[in-house]
Every structure is written in structure tokens, then in C-alpha cells.
Coordinates of C-alpha atoms in Angstrom, one line a residue:
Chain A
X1 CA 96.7 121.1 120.6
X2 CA 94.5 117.7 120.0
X3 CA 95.4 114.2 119.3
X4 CA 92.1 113.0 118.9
X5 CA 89.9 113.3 121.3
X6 CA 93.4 113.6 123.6
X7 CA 94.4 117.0 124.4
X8 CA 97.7 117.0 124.3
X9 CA 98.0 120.4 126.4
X10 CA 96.1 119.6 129.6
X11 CA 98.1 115.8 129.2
X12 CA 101.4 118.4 129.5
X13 CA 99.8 120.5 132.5
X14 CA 98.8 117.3 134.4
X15 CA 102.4 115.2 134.1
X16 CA 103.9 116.4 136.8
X17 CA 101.9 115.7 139.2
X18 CA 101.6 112.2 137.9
X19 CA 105.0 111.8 138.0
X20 CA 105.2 113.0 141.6
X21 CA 102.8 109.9 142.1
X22 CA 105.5 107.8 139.8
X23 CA 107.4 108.7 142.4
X24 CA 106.2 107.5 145.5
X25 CA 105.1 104.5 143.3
X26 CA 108.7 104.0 142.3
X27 CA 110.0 104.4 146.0
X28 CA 107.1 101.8 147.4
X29 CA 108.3 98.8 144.9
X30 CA 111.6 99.1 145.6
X31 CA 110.8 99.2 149.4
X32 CA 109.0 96.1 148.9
X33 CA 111.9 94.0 146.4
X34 CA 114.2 95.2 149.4
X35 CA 112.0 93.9 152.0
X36 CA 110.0 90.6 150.4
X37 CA 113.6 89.8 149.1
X38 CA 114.6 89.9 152.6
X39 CA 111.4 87.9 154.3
X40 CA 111.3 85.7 151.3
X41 CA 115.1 84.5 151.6
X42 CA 114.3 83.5 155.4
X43 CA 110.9 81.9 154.5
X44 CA 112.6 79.5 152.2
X45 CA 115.5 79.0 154.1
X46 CA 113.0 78.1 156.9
X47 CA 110.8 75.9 154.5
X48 CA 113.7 73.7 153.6
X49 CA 114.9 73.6 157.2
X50 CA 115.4 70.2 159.1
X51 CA 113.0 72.2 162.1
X52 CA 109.6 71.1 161.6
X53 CA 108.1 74.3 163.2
X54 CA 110.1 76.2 161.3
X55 CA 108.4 74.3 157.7
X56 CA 105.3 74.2 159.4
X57 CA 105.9 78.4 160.3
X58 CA 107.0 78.9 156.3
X59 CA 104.3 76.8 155.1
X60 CA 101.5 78.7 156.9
X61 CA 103.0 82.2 155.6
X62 CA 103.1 81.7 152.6
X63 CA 99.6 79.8 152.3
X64 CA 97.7 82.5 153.9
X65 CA 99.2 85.4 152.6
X66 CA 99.4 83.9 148.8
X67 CA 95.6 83.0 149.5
X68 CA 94.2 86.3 150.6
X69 CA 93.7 89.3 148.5
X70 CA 96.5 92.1 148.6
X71 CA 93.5 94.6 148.6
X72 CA 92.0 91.9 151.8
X73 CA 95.8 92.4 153.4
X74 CA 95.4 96.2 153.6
X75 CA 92.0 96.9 154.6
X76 CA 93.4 94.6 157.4
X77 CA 96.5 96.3 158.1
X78 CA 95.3 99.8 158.3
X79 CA 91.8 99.7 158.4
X80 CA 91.7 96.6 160.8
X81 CA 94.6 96.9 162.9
X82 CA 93.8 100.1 165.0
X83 CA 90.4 98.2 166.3
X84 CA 93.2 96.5 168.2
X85 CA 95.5 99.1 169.1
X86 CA 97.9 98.8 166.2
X87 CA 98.3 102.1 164.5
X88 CA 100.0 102.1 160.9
X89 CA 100.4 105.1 158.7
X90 CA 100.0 104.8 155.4
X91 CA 103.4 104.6 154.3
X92 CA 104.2 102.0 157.0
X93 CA 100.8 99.8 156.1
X94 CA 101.4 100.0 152.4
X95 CA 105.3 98.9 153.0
X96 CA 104.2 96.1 155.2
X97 CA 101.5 95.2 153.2
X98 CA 103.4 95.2 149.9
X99 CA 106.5 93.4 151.6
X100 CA 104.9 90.8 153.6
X101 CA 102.8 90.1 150.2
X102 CA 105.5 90.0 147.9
X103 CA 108.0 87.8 150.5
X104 CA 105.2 85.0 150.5
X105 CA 105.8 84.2 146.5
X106 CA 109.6 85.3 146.6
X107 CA 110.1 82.0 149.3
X108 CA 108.8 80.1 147.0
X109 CA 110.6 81.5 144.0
X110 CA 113.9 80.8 145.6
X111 CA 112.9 77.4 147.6
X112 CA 112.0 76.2 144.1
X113 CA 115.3 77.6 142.9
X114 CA 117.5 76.5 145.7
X115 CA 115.4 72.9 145.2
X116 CA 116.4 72.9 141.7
X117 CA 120.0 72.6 142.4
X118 CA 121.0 68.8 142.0
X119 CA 121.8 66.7 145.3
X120 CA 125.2 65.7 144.3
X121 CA 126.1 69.7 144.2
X122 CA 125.5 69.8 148.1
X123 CA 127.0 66.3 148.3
X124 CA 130.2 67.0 147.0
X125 CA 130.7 70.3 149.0
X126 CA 130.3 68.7 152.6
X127 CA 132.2 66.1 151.6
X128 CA 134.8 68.7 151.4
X129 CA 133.8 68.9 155.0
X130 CA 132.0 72.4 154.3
X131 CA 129.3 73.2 157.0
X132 CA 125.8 73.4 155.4
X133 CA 126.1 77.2 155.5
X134 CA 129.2 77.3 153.9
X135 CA 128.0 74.7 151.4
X136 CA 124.7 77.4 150.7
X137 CA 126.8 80.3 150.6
X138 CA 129.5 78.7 148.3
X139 CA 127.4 76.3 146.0
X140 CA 124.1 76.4 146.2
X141 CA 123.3 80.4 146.0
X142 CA 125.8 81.1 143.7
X143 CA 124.3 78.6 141.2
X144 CA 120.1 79.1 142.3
X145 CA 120.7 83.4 141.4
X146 CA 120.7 82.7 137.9
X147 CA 117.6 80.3 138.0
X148 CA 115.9 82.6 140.5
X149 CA 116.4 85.7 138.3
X150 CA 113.5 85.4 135.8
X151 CA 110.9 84.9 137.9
X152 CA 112.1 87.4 140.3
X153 CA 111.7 89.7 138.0
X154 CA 108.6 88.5 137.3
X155 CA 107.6 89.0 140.6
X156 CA 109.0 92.3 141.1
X157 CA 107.3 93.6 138.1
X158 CA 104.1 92.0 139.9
X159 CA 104.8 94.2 143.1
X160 CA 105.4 97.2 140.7
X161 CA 101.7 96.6 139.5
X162 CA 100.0 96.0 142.5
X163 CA 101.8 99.0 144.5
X164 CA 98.6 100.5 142.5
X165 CA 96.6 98.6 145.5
X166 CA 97.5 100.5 148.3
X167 CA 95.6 104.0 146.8
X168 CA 93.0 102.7 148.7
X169 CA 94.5 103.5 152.1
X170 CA 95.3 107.5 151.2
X171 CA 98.7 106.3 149.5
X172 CA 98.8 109.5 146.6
X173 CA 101.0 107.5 144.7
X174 CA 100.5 106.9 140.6
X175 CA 97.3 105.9 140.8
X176 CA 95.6 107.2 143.0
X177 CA 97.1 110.9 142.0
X178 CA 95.7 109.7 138.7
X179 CA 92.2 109.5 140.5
X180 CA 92.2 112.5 142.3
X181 CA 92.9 114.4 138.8
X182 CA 90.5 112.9 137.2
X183 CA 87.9 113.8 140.1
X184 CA 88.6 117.1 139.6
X185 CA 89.2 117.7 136.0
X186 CA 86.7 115.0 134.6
X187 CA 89.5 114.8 132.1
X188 CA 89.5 110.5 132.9
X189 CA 90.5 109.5 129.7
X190 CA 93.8 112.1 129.5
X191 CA 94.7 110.5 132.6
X192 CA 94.4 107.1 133.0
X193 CA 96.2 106.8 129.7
X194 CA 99.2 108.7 130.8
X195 CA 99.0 106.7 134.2
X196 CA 98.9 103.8 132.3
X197 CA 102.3 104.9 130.0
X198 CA 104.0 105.5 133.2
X199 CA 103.5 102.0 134.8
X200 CA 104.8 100.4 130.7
X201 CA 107.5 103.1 131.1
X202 CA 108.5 101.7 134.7
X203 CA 107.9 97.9 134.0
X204 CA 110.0 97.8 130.7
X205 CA 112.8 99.7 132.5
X206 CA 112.8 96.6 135.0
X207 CA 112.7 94.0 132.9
X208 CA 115.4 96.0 130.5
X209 CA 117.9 95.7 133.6
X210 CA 116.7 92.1 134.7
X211 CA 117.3 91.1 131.3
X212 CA 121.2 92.9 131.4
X213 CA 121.6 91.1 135.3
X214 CA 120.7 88.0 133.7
X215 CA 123.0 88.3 130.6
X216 CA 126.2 88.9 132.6
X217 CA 125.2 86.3 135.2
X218 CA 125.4 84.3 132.2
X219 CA 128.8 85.4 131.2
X220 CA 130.1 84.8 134.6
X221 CA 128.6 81.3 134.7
X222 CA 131.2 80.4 131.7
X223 CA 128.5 78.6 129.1
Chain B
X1 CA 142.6 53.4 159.0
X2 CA 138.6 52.5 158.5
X3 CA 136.5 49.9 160.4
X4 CA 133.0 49.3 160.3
X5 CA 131.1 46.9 162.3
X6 CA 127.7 45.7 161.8
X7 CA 126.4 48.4 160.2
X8 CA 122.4 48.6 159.6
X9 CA 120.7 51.2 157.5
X10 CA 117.3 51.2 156.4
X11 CA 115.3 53.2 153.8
X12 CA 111.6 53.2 155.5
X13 CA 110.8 49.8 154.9
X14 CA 113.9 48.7 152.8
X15 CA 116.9 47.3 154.5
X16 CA 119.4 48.6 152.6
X17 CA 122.9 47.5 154.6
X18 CA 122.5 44.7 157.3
X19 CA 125.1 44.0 159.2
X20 CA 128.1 45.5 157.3
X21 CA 131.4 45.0 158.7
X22 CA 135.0 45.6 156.9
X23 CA 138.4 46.9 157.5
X24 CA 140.6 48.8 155.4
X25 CA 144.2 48.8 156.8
X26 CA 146.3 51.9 155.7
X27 CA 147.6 52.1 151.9
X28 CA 145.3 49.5 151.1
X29 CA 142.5 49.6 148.1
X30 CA 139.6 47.6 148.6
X31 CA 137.2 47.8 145.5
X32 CA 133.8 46.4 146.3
X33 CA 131.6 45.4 142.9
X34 CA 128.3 43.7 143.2
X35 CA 124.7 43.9 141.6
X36 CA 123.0 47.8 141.6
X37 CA 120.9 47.9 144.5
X38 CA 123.5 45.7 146.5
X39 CA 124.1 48.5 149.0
X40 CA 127.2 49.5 147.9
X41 CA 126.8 52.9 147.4
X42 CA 124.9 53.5 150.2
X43 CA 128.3 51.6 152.4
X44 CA 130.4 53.5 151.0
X45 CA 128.4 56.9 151.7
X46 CA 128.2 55.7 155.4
X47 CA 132.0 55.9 155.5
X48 CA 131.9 59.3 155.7
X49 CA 128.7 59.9 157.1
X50 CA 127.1 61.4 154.4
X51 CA 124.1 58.9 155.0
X52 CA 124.1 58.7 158.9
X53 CA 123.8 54.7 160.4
X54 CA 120.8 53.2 162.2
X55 CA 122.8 50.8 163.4
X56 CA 126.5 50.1 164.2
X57 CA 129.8 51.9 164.2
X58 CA 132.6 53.1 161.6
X59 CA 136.0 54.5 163.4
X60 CA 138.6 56.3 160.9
X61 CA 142.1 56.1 162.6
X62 CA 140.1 54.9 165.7
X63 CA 138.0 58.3 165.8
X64 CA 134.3 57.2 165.8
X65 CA 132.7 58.5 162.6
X66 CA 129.2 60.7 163.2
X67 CA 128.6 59.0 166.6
X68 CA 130.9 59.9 169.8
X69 CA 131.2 57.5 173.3
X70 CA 130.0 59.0 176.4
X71 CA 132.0 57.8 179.7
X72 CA 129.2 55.5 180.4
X73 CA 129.8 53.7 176.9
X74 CA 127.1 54.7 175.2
X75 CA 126.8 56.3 171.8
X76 CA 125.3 59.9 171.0
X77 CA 125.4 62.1 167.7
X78 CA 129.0 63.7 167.1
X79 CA 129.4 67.4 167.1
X80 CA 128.8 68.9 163.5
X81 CA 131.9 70.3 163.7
X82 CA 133.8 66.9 164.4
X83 CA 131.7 65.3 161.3
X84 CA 133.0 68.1 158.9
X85 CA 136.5 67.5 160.1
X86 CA 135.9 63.9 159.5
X87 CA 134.8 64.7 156.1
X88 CA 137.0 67.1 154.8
X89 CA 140.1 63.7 156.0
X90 CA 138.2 61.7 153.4
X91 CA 138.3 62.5 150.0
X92 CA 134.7 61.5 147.7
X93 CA 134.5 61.0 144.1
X94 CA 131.3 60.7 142.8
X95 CA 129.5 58.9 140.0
X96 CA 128.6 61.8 138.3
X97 CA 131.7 64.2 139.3
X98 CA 129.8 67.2 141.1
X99 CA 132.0 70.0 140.0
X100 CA 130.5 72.7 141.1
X101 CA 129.5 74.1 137.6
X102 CA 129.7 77.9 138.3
X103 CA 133.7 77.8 138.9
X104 CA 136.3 76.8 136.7
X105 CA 138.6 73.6 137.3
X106 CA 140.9 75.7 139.2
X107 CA 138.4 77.3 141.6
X108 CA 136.8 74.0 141.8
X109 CA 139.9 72.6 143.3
X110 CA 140.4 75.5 145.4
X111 CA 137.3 75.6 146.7
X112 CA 137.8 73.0 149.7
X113 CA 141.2 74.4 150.9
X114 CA 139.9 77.8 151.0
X115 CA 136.5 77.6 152.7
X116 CA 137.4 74.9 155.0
X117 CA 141.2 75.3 155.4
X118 CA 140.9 79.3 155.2
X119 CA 144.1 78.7 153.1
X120 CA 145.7 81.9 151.7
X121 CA 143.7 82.6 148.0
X122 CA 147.7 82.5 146.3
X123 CA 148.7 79.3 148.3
X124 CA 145.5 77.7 147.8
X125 CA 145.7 78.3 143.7
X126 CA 149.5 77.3 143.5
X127 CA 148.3 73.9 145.4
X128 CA 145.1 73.4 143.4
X129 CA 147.7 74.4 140.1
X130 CA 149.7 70.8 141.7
X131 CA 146.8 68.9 141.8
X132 CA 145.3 69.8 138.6
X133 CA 149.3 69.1 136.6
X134 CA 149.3 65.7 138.6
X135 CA 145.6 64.5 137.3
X136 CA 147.3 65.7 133.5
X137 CA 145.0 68.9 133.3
X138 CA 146.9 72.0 134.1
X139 CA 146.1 73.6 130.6
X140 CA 142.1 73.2 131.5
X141 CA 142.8 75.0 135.1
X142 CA 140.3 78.3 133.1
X143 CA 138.1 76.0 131.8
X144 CA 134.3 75.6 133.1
X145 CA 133.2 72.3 133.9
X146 CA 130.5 72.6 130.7
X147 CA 133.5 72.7 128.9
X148 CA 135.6 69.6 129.8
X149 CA 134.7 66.3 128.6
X150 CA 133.3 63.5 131.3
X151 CA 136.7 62.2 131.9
X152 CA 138.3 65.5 132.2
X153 CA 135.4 66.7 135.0
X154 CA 136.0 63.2 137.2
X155 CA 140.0 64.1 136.9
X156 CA 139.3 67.9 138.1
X157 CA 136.9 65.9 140.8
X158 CA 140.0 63.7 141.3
X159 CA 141.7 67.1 142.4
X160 CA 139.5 68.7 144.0
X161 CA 139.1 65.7 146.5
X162 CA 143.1 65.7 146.6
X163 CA 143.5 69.0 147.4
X164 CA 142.3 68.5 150.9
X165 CA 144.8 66.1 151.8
X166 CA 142.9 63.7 152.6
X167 CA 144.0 60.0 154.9
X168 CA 141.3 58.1 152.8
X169 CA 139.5 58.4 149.5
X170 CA 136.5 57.1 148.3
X171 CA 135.1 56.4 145.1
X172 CA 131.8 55.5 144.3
X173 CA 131.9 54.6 140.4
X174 CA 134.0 57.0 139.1
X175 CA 133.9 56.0 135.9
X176 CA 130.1 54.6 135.4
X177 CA 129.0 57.5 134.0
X178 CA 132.0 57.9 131.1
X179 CA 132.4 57.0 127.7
X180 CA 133.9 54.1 126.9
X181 CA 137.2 55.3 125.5
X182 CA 137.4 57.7 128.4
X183 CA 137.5 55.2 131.4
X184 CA 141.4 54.6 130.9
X185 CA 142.5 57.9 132.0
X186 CA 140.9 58.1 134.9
X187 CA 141.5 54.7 136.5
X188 CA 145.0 55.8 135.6
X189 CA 145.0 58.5 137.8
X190 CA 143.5 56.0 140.9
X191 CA 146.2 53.7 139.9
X192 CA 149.0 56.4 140.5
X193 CA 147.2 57.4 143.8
X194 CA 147.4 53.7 144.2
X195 CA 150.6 53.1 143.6
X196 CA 151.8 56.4 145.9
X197 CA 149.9 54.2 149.3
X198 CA 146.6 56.1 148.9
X199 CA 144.0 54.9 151.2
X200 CA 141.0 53.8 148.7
X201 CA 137.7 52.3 148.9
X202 CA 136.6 51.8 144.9
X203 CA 133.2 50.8 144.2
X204 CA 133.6 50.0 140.9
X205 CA 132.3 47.8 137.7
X206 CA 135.8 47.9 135.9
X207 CA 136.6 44.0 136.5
X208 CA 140.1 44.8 134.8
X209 CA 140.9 47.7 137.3
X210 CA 140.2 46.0 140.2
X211 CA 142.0 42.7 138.7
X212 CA 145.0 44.7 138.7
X213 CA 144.9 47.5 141.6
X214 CA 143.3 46.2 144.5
X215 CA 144.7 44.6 147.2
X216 CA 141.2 42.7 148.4
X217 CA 138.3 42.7 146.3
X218 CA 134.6 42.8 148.3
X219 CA 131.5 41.5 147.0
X220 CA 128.2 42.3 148.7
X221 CA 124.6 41.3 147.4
X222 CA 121.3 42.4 148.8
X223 CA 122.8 44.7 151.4
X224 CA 125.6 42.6 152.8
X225 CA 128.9 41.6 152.1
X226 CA 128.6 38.0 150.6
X227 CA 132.6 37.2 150.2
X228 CA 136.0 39.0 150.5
X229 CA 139.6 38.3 149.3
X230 CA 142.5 38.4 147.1
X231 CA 140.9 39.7 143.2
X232 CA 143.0 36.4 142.3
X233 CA 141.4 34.0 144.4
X234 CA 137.7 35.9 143.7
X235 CA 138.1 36.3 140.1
X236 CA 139.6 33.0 139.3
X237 CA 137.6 31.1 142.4
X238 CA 135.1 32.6 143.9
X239 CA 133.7 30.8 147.2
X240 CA 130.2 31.3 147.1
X241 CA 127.5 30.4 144.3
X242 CA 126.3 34.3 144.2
X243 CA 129.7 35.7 143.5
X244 CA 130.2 33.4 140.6
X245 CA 126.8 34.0 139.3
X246 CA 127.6 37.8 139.1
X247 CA 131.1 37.4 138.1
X248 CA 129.9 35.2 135.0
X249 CA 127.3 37.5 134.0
X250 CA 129.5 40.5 134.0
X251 CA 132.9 39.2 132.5
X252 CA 130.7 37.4 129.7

């Protein structure tokens, strides 16, 4: 069967093995919102810190890794890095690379969203006699998630999209199984198609359930 | 209850409190009005250390406030810990009530007692229930601050502050930032707290309030206090040339 010059049989034969890339493409973004969540929470914390090393620490993070290519990162990580005795599989340098990547603009999602928060909100909880922690936990967070969740998902999309990267270090995931196909089919328009449905399929499944976390964070906020 | 002596502060280059000293005996409420810019704020702010001194010391019930004495005499940086104790003695109201927007009223007055106190959730809610009735806003106790009108929010603020049972409270314009025809009920609420011995330092442009509540009226100017007494004897004489001045331009 044709659609086109698409045929729509071979596209059928060659899904699942896309899929099995969708897969592992799936599995490496979530690694990475799990992980630059994680890095990126501590970097702004450490940004808006009264410890100058620890500013001067954040600051350098997330200027070098938000000035470097991603593609740069991982030649570095795993092409780089054995020259000096650091080994990384593939999985672990793709992980690392996406994570530490990814952390760099989460800080400065949720600095600027924990910045956003007015003065008299931090104000009025120590003068409660709340510890700054407690004043974070209890205050400021609660009030920066909302803020912080549209360009988080923003950015997670953006992690999504440049998981593609890492199928230059041997990572089989959507788009590089995409490649290999294609390599051995010479079917490239078939396949780069369908790979490209599957990353709209993935990315407007995320910002579907972004847009539903937003929408009861809303609720809960009372307005 | 609070003393402060000769406090400095400075802003980089701006001298924003030079040599500040006053006293506030217990049950008594001083209201200090002057100019905007005069430093008042900033004094009042010092009293519970949310704006640390350069200079000087402030004692509440003798206990040195942010600073602590060493045997030799000298003075070093309190414990955090003792500074949130401090704080969470001295109730603030703020200019522009700082209810944490993401609770409602009730939570908002819970809040304090229950991260700070580690009161019990149901004792914490009956008490904040209390406070909330005795500032006239128990049927708001669901509502969102978004919800509530400006006077409504300083009253929940009001309650909040109150809930922590506090020695002292402050107020730094509490109604500046209200409608006109919402001013009344909350200096009514200060006046009860008045009226029941409440420690209270007022910074405050309500001439009328301060007429009728306070037991010594302060003015300061540029950062110091230019002349303290009686309202009577600063609203009907006022010593020094700069008082009247001010006094003249805003009862006109």
C-alpha cells in the first residue's frame, strides 16, 4: 500500500524498531528532568546563597555549560574523557551529558522563579521567626512551582529534543535507530518522517500533562 | 521591654539611622510619624533585626537583639537560632500585609505556630480560628488572600502576627497602603490590642490614631529622632521648628 511516494507497508515493518529507539529516548529525558531537576535546584539555591564561592561556583556552571555546545559536552565526555583515564559508557555519558546540560538552564529557571517572589513574602515569614529554610520550604517554593512550571516544561521538552544529540556516541535511541534504518534500507524519507511523528507524539504528551500540572496548581492556589 | 541606643545604619553611602535611641516601657504604644525617607521604617525593622545594625545596641526584655556579649564585653553576631526566637516574640505588620498568597486566612494564621511552635495541626487551627473571630473575620477563615479586600488582608496579618503570642508588636504603616474608607477597621483592631496592654511600636501617618492611642508620640527626620512626648503636647506644641513644619503640612 502507497501514500504517495510513502509506503505505508515498509513504514508498518520498520515501527517497531523505532519505537524500541522511542524507548530508550523516552527513558534518557526522563533520566535527565530527574537529574538537571536535581543539579539545577542546588545550582540556584547556591547562586542565591549569602557564600560567595558558592555564587561564584553556580555562576561558572551554568556559564560554561550554557555556552558550550551539548554536541561539544559529549564528544568531551566520552570521546575526551578516557584520554584521561575516565571511562564512561554510553548510557552513563549521555545521562551525564544530558543532566549536567539541562541542570545549567533549570538553575536559572528556578533562581529567576524563586527571585520573582516579592521580598515582603520572605519578610513576613522570618518575622514569624521561621529559619530561612523553613521560610523556602514553606513560602517561597510553594509559591515559585507555579511560576517555574512553564518554562520547565519548556525546558524539558528541550531535553526531550536534544536527547537526539547523544546518537553520536553509539546511543541507538530514536534517532539514531532512525539512521541505522535508513542506512540499510535507503528508505530515508519513510523514516525520518515517522521518527519525526514520534518526537510530536512525545513532546505533545508533555506539554498535555504540564498543561494539566499547571491547571490544578492553579486550583490549589485559590484565584 | 525595648531599648535602643545609638543606633547607626547605613545604606552604602546613605546614613539612613544615626544615632537612634528610644525606649518602649511594657504596655506602652509609641507611634513614630515623620517625612518618607526619615528612617523610620528602617528603625523599626532594626527592632527585630530584620535589617541587622552597624552600629549600637537594641535589648528586648534585656536580651540583646542580633548581637550577644562575650565575658570580655564585647559584642559578636547572635546565634540564628536566638534571632528567630527573638523574632517569632515580636509580632510585624507590614505596609503591604504579606499574606502568604498560596494559603487561605486560616492557614495564614497557622502558619507561624505550626512551623515554628510545631503546635499540633487541630490546636494550631482552633487558635488561629481565635485570632481570626477577634480581628472580626472568622467567616473569611476559607478565603484566599486574592479574595479579601486590603483591609481584610492587614486584619488576617493582624492575626497571623497574633497568633505567635508575641511580647511586642510592630507596625510599619499598616494602613498606608488601604483605601480610604478601609483605614477605620483596622486601626480599630490596634486600638483593641491597645487597649488589652499590647506592647506597640506604630509607624504611622494616621495623625487621628495616634492623637488618640498612643501613649508618646516620636518624630524623627533625616534619620534621627528630632523630638518625643505626649501626642498632646506634640500635636498642640511641638518644640522644635521641623516638627511643626511637618505637622502643618500634613494636618492641613
Amino acid at each position: 500500500m502507497n501514500l504517495g511516494p510513502i509506503d505505508i507497508d515498509f513504514l508498518l515493518q520498520i515501527l517497531p524498531l523505532l519505537l524500541k529507539g522511542a524507548v530508550l529516548t523516552v527513558e534518557l529525558t526522563l533520566l535527565a528532568i530527574f537529574f538537571g531537576t536535581v543539579i539545577g535546584l542546588f545550582v540556584a539555591l547556591a547562586k542565591i546563597s549569602r557564600f560567595k564561592i558558592l555564587v561564584t561556583i553556580g555562576g561558572i556552571y551554568t556559564w560554561a555549560i550554557r555556552g558550550i555546545p551539548l554536541l561539544v559536552q559529549l564528544y568531551i565526555l566520552y570521546y575526551g574523557l578516557p584520554q584521561i583515564g575516565i571511562e564512561l559508557s554510553a548510557p552513563a555519558a549521555a545521562v551525564v551529558g544530558l543532566s549536567v546540560c539541562g541542570g545549567a538552564y533549570i538553575a536559572e529557571i528556578i533562581r529567576a522563579g524563586i527571585q520573582s517572589i516579592d521580598k515582603g513574602q520572605m519578610e513576613a515569614a522570618l518575622s514569624l521567626g521561621m529559619s530561612y529554610a523553613q521560610a523556602f520550604r514553606r513560602v517561597i517554593l510553594p509559591q515559585a512551582y507555579r511560576r517555574l512550571l512553564p518554562p520547565m516544561g519548556n525546558e524539558f521538552i528541550t531535553l526531550m529534543k536534544d536527547s537526539s544529540l547523544v546518537s553520536v556516541i553509539c546511543m541507538t535511541e530514536l534517532l539514531r535507530q532512525g539512521k541505522l534504518l535508513s542506512n540499510s534500507t535507503f528508505r530515508p524519507m519513510e523514516i525520518y518522517l515517522t521518527v519525526a511523528a514520534i518526537y510530536l507524539f512525545l513532546t505533545t504528551i508533555f506539554i498535555y500533562l504540564i498543561g494539566r500540572l499547571e491547571k490544578r496548581l492553579a486550583i490549589s492556589d485559590g484565584d | 521591654m525595648i531599648e535602643a541606643y545609638n543606633i547607626n545604619k547605613r545604606f552604602g553611602n546613605l546614613h539612613v539611622l544615626k544615632n537612634v535611641s528610644l525606649t518602649v516601657k511594657p504596655g506602652e504604644v509609641v507611634v513614630i510619624i515623620g517625612p518618607s525617607g526619615s528612617g523610620k521604617s528602617t528603625f523599626l525593622r532594626c527592632l527585630n533585626y530584620l535589617e541587622p545594625i552597624d552600629d549600637g545596641y537594641i535589648t528586648v526584655e534585656g536580651r540583646p537583639v542580633g548581637k550577644r556579649k562575650l565575658p570580655d564585653g564585647r559584642l559578636v553576631d547572635d546565634k540564628r537560632k536566638n534571632i528567630y526566637r527573638l523574632r517569632s516574640t515580636i509580632g510585624m505588620v507590614f505596609q503591604q500585609f504579606n499574606l502568604f498568597p498560596h494559603q487561605t486566612a486560616l492557614e495564614n494564621v497557622m502558619e507561624g505556630p505550626v512551623t515554628v511552635y510545631k503546635t499540633p495541626v487541630q490546636e494550631a487551627r482552633k487558635k488561629a480560628m481565635d485570632m481570626l473571630e477577634k480581628v472580626g473575620l472568622a467567616d473569611k477563615a476559607g478565603a484566599y488572600p486574592a479574595q479579601l479586600s486590603g483591609g481584610q488582608k492587614q486584619r488576617v496579618a493582624i492575626a497571623r502576627a497574633l497568633a505567635m503570642e508575641p511580647k511586642a508588636m510592630l507596625f510599619d504603616e499598616p494602613t498606608s497602603a488601604l483605601d480610604p474608607e478601609l483605614v477605620g477597621g483596622v486601626l480599630a483592631v490596634i486600638k483593641d490590642l491597645a487597649r488589652e496592654g499590647m506592647t506597640m511600636v506604630v509607624v504611622s501617618h494616621e495623625m487621628g490614631f495616634a492623637r488618640e492611642v498612643a501613649d508618646r508620640v516620636v518624630f524623627m527626620d533625616n534619620g534621627s529622632i528630632v523630638e518625643e512626648s505626649t501626642p498632646q503636647r506634640i500635636f498642640s506644641n511641638p518644640e522644635h521648628p521641623r516638627t511643626r513644619e511637618f505637622l502643618s503640612k500634613i494636618l492641613a
